[in-house]
mmCIF file of C-alpha atoms and ligand atoms in Angstrom:
data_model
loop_
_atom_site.group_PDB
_atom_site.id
_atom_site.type_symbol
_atom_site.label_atom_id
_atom_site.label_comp_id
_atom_site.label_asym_id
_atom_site.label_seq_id
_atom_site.Cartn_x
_atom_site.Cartn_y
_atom_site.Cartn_z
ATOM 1 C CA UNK H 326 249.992 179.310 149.009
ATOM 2 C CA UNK H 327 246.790 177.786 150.038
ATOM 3 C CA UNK H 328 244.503 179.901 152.120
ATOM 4 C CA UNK H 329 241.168 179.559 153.453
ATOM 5 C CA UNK H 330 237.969 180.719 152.087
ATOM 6 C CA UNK H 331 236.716 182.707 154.854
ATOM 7 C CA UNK H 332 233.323 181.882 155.933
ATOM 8 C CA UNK H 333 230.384 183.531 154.828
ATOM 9 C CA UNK H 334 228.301 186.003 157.565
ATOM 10 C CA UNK H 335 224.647 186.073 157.335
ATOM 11 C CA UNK H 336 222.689 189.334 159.499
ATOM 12 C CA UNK H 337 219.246 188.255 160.194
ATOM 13 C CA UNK H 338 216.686 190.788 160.921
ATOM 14 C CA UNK H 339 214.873 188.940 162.738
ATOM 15 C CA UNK H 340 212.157 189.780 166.279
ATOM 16 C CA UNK H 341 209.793 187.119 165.075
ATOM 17 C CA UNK H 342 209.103 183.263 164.982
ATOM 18 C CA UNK H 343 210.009 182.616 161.403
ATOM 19 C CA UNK H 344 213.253 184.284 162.076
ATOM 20 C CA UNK H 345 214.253 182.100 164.795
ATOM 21 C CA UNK H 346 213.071 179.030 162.955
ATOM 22 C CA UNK H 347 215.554 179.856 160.059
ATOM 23 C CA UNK H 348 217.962 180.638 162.297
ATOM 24 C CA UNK H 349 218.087 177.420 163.480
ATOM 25 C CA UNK H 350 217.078 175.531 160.049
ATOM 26 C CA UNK H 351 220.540 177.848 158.489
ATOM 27 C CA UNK H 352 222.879 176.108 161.404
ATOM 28 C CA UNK H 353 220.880 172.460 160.526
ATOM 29 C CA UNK H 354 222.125 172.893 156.708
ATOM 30 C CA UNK H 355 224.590 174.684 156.630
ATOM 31 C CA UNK H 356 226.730 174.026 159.868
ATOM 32 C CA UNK H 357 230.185 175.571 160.141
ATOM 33 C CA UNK H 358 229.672 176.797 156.582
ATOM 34 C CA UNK H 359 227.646 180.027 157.471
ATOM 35 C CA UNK H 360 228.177 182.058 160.371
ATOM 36 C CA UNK H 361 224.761 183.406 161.535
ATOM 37 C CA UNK H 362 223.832 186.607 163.545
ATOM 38 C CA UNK H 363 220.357 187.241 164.373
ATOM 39 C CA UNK H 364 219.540 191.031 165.267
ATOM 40 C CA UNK H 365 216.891 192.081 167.670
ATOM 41 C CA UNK H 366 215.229 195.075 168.720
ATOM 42 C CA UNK H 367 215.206 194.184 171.965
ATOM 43 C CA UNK H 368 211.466 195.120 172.686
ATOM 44 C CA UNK H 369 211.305 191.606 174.677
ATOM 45 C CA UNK H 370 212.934 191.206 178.284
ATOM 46 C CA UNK H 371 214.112 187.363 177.537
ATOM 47 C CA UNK H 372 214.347 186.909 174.349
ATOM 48 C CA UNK H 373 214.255 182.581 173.333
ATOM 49 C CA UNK H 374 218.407 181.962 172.322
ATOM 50 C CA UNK H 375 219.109 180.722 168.635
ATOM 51 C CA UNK H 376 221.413 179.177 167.274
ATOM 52 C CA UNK H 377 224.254 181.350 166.319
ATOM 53 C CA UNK H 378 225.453 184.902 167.512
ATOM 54 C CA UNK H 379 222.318 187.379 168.592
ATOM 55 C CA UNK H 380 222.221 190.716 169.095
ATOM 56 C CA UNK H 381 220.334 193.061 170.706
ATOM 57 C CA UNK H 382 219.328 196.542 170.208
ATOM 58 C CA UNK H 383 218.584 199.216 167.193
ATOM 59 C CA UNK H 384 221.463 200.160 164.864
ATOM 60 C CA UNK H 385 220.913 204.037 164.950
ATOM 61 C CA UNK H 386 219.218 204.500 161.423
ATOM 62 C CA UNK H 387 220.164 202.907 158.180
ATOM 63 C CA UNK H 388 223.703 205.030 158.783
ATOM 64 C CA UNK H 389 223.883 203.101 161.563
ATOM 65 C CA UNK H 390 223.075 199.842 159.879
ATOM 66 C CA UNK H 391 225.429 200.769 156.925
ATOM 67 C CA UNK H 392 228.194 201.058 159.334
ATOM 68 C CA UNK H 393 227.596 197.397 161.664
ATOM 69 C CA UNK H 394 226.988 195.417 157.954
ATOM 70 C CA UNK H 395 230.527 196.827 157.124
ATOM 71 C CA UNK H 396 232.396 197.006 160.553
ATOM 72 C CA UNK H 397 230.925 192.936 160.949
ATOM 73 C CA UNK H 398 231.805 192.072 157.472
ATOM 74 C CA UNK H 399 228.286 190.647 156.723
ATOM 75 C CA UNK H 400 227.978 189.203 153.283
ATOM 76 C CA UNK H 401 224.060 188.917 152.889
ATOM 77 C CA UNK H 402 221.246 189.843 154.702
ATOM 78 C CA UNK H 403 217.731 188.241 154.930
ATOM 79 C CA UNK H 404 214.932 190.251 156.569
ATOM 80 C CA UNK H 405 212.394 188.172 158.730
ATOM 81 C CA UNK H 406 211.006 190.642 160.878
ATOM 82 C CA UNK H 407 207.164 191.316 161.179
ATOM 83 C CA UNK H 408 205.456 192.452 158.076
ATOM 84 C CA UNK H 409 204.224 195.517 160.358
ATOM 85 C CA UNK H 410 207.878 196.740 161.154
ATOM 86 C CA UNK H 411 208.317 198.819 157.965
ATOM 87 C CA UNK H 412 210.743 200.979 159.026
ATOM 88 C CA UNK H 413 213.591 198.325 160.192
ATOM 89 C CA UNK H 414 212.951 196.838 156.470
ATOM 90 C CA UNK H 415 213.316 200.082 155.071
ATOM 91 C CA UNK H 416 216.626 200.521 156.564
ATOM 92 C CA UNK H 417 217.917 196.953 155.621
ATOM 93 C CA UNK H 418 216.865 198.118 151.905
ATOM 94 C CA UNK H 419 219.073 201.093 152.144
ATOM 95 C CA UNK H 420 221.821 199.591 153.931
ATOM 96 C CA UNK H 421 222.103 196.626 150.965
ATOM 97 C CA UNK H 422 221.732 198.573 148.911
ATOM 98 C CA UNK H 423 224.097 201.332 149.628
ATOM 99 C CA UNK H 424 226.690 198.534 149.745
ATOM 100 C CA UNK H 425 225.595 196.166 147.125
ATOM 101 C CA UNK H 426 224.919 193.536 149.394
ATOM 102 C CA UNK H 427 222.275 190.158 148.694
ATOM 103 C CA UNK H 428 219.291 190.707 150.530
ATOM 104 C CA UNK H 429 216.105 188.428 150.536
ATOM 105 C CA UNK H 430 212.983 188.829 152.565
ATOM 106 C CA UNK H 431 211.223 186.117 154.240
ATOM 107 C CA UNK H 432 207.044 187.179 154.023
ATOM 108 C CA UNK H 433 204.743 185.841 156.285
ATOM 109 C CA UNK H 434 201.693 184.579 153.938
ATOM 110 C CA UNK H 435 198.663 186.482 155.114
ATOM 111 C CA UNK H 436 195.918 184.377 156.756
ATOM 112 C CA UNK H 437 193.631 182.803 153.825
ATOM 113 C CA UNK H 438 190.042 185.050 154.049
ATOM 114 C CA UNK H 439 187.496 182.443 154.203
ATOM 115 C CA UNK H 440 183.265 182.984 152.683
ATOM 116 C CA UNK H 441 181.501 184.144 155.983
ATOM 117 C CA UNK H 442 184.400 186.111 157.254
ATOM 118 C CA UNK H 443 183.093 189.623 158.122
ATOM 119 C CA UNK H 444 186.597 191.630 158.169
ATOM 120 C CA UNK H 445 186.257 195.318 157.815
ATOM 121 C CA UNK H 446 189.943 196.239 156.204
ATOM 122 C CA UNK H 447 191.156 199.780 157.358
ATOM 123 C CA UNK H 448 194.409 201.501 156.647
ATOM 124 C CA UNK H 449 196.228 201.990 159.687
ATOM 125 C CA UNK H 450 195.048 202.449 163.727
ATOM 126 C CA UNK H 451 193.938 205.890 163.489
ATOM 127 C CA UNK H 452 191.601 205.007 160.767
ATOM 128 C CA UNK H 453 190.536 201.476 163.083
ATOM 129 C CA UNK H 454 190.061 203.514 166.464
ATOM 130 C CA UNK H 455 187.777 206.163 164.211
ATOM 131 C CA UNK H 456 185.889 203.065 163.419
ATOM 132 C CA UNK H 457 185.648 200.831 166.077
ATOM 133 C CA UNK H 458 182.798 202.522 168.325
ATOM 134 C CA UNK H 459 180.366 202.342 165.139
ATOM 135 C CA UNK H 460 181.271 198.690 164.895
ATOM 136 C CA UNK H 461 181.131 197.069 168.486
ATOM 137 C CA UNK H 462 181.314 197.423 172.130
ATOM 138 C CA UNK H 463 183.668 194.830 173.864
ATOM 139 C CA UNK H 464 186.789 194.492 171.705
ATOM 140 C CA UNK H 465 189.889 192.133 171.696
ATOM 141 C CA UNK H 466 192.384 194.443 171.123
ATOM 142 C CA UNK H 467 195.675 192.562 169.563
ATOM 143 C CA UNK H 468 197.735 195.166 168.041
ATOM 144 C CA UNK H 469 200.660 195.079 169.882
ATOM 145 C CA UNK H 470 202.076 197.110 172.987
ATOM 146 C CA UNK H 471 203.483 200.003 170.625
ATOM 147 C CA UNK H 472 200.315 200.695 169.055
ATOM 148 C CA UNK H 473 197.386 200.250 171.753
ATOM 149 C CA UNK H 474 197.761 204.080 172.573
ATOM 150 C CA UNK H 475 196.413 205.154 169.038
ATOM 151 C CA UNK H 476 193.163 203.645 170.749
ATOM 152 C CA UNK H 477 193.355 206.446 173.513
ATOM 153 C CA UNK H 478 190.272 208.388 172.358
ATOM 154 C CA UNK H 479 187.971 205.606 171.966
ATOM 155 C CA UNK H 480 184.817 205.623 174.246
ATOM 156 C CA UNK H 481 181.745 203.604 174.728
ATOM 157 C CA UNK H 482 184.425 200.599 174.023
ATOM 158 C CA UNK H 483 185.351 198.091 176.703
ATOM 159 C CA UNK H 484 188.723 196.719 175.159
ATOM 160 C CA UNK H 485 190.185 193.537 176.333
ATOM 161 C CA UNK H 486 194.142 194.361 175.117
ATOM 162 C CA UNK H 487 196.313 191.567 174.964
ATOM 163 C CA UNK H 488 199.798 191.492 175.020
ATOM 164 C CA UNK H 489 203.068 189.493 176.128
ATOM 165 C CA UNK H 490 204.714 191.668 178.437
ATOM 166 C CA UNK H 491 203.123 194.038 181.276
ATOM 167 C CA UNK H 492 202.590 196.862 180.080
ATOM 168 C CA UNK H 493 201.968 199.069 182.952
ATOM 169 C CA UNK H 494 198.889 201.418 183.136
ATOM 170 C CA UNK H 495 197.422 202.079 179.775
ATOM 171 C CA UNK H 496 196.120 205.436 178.202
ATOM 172 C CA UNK H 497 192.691 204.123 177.510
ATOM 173 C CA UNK H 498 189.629 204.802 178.686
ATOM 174 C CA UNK H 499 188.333 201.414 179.577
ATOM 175 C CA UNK H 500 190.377 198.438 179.523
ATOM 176 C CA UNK H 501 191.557 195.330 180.849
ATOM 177 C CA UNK H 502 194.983 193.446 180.167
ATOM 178 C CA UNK H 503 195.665 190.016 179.469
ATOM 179 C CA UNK H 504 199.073 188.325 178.918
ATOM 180 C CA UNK H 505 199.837 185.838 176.495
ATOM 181 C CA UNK H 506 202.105 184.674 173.424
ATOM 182 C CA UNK H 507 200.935 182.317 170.935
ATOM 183 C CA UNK H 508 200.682 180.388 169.519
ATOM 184 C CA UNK H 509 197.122 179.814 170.406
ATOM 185 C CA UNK H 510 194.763 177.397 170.070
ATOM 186 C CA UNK H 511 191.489 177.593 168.764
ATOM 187 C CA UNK H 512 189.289 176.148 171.405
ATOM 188 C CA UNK H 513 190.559 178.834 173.805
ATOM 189 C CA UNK H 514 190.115 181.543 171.576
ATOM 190 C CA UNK H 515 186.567 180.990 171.275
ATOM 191 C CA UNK H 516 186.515 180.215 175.070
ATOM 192 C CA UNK H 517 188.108 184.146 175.357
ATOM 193 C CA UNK H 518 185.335 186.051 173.014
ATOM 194 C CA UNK H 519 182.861 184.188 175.020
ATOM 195 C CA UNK H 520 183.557 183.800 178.627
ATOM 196 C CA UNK H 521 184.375 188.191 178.070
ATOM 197 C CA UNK H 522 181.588 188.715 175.908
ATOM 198 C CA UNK H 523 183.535 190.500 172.681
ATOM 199 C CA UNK H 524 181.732 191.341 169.717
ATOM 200 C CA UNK H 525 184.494 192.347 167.676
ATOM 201 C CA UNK H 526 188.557 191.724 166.973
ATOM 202 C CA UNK H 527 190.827 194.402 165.981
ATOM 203 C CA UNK H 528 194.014 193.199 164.793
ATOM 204 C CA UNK H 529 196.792 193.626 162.297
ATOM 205 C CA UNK H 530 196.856 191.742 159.207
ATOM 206 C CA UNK H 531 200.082 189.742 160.291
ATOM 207 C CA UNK H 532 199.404 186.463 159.106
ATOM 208 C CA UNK H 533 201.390 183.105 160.376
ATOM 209 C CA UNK H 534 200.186 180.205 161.572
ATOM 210 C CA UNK H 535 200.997 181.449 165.614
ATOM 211 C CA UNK H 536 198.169 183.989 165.829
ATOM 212 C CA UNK H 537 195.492 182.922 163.043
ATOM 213 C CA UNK H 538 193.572 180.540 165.831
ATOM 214 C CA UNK H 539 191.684 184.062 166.824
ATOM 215 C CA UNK H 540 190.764 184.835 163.160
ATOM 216 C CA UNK H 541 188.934 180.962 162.812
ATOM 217 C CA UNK H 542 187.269 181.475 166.366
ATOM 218 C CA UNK H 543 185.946 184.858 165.165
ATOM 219 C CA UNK H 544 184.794 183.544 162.233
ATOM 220 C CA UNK H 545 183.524 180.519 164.395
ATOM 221 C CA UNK H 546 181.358 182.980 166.370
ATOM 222 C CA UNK H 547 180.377 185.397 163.292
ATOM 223 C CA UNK H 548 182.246 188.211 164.677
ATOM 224 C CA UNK H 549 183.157 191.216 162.684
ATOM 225 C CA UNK H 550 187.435 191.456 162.434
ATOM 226 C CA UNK H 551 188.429 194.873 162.017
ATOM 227 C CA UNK H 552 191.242 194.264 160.009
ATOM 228 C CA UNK H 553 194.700 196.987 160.005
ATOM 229 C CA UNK H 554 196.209 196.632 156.398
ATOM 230 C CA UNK H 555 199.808 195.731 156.409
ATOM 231 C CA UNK H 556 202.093 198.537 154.760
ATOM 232 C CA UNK H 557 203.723 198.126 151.306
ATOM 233 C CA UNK H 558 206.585 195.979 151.492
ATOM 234 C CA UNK H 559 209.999 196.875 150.287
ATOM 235 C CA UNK H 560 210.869 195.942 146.587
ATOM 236 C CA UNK H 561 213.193 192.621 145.895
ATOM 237 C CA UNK H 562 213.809 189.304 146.250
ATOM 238 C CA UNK H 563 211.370 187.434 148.688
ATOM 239 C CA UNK H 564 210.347 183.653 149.515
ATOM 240 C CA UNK H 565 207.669 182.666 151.886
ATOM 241 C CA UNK H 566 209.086 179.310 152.896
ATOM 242 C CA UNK H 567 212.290 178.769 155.743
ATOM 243 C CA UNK H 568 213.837 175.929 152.864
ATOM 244 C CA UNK H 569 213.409 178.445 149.952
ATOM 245 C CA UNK H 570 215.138 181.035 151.657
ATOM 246 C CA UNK H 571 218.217 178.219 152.684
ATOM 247 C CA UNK H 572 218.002 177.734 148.834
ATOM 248 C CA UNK H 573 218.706 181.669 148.157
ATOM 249 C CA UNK H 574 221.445 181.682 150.744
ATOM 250 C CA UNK H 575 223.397 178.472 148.681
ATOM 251 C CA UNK H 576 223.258 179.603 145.782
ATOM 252 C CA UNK H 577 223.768 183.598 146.626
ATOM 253 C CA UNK H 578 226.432 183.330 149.088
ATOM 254 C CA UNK H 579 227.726 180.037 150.294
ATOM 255 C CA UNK H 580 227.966 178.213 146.914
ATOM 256 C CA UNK H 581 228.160 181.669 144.607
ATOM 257 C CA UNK H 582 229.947 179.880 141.740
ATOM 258 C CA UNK H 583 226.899 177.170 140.907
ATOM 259 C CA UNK H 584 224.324 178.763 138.771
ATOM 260 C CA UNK H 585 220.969 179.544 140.706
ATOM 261 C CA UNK H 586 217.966 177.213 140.361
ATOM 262 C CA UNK H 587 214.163 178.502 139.195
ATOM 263 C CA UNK H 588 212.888 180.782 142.145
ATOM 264 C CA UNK H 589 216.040 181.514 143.670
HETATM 265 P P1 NAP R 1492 210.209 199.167 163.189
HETATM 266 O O1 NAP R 1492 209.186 200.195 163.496
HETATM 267 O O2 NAP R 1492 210.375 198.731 161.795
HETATM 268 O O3 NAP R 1492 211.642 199.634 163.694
HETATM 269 C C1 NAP R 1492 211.840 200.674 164.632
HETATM 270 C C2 NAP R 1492 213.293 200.672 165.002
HETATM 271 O O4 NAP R 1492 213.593 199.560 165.855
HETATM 272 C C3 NAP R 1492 214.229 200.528 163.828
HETATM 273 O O5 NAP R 1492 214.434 201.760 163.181
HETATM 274 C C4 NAP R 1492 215.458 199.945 164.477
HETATM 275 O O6 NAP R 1492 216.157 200.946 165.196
HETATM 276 C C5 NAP R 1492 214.873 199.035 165.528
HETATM 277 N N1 NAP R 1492 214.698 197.650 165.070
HETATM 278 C C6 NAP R 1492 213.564 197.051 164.624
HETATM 279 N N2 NAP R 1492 213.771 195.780 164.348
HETATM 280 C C7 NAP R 1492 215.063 195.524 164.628
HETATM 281 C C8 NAP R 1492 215.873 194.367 164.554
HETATM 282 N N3 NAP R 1492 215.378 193.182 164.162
HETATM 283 N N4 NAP R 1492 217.182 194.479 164.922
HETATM 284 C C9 NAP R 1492 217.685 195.674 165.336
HETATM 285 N N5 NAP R 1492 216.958 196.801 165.433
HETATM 286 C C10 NAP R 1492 215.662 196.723 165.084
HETATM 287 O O7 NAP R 1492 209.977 197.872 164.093
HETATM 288 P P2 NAP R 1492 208.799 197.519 165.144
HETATM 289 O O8 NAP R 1492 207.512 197.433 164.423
HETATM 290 O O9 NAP R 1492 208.959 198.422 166.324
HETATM 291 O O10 NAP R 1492 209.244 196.044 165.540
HETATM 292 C C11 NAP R 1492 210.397 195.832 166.325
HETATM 293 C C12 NAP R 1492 210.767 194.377 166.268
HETATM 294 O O11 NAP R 1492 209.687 193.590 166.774
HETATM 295 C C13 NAP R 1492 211.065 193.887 164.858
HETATM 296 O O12 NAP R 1492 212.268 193.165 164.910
HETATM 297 C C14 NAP R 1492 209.888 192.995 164.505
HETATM 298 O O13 NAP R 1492 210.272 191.891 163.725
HETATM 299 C C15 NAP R 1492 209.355 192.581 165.857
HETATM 300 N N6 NAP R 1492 207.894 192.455 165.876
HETATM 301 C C16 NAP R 1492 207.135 193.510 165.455
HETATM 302 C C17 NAP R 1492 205.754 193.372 165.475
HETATM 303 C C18 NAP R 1492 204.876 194.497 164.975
HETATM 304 O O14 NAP R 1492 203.655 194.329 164.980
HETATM 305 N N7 NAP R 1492 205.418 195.623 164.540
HETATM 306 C C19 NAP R 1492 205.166 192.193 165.913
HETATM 307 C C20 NAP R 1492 205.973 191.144 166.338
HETATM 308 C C21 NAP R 1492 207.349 191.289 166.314
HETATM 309 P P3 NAP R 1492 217.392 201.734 164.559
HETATM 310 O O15 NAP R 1492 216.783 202.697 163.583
HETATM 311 O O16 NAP R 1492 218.047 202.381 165.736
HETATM 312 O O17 NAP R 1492 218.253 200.717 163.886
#
């Protein structure tokens, strides 16, 4: 008797820009053909809909994770969150692993370091907030809400901190917020490190095309960028563009019986 093929299930780990973007480039190609879930922390109040099921909220560990792939019936599983969450990609490592399932990341190409750039590349916050009062006194602080209190013992450093949410009073010693979400354009980046006076950018090395506009205005201005590292990313397969990973998906998991093409 004939019975359908049941469609494939795809988890995205997702929390980012390129995630979203193949979320909805997956349901472009691939249509009915795929079913698509995109996972979130749910570190953002409104998070912008995809196409597809989403949901919200950590798994409880790669246990935890082991147990939703299985319980959900997920056949593959392509990581797209931010290079800096390491431990999330960790967990979807395990997880695959532990059940033998496809996994692919999707890496965000690090911004290109141009001559004249003056980045000082550090290892981690603790290691940038040791550094930062020998470097400069009015710093754009762009590291993210979970990470601005490993600046908390900086003094003699007037940080402008932005973020995209409120964050409520800060554990710093002198500060001032400002909202916003790239991306961002260039013009007003250089507009920001002038009109507050900054002589120096601290940010991760998170590369993408959404937040690189402050990296060209520093280098505009001849700022110094004090530069966090990212952290080593997990081992296998990985493709930096949205169509390549599409490409890994076909031949992977949606059309498993055709042989794979070169890079996928
Ligand atoms: P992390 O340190 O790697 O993960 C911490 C915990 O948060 C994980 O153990 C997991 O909880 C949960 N989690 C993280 N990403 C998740 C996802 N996509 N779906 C479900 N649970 C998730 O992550 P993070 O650095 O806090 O980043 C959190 C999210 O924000 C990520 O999705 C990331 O893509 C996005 N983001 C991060 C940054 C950054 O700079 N780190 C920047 C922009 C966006 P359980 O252990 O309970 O499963």
């Amino acid at each position: 008797m004939w019975s359908a093929m049941p469609v494939p299930k795809l988890l995205i780990l997702g929390g980012t820009g390129e995630a979203a973007a193949l979320a909805r480039r997956l349901a472009e190609r691939f249509g009915a053909r795929l079913e698509v879930i995109s996972s979130l922390a749910g570190r953002v109040a409104r998070p912008r809909t995809v196409p597809g099921r989403m949901r919200i909220g950590g798994f409880g560990g790669a246990h935890g994770l082991i147990d939703y792939l299985r319980a959900e019936g997920i056949s593959a599983v392509i990581d797209a969150t931010h290079p800096f969450a390491a431990r999330i990609s960790a967990h979807g490592r395990i997880a695959c692993d532990a059940l033998a399932l496809p996994r692919l990341s999707l890496d965000r190409p690090m911004w290109p370091r141009h001559p004249g750039d003056r980045w000082i590349e550090v290892d981690g916050m603790a290691e940038a907030a040791a550094r930062l009062p020998q470097l400069g006194r009015r710093a754009l602080l762009t590291v993210g809400a979970g990470e601005v209190a490993e600046f908390s013992d900086v003094t003699g450093v007037w940080l402008l901190v932005r973020l995209i949410a409120d964050p409520g009073p800060l554990p710093l010693a002198d500060y001032r917020v400002l909202l916003g979400r790239g991306p961002f354009a260039v013009e007003d980046e250089i507009r920001l490190l002038t009109d507050h006076a900054v002589d120096i950018l601290v940010c991760k090395a998170s590369g993408g095309g959404a937040t690189e506009a402050k990296i060209t205005a520093a280098r505009a201005l001849g700022l110094p960028v004090l530069m966090i590292r990212r952290p080593p990313p997990e081992p296998g397969a990985r493709v930096a563009e949205i169509e390549a990973a599409a490409d890994w998906l076909d031949c992977h998991v949606i059309s498993a019986a055709r042989p794979c093409g070169k890079g996928v």
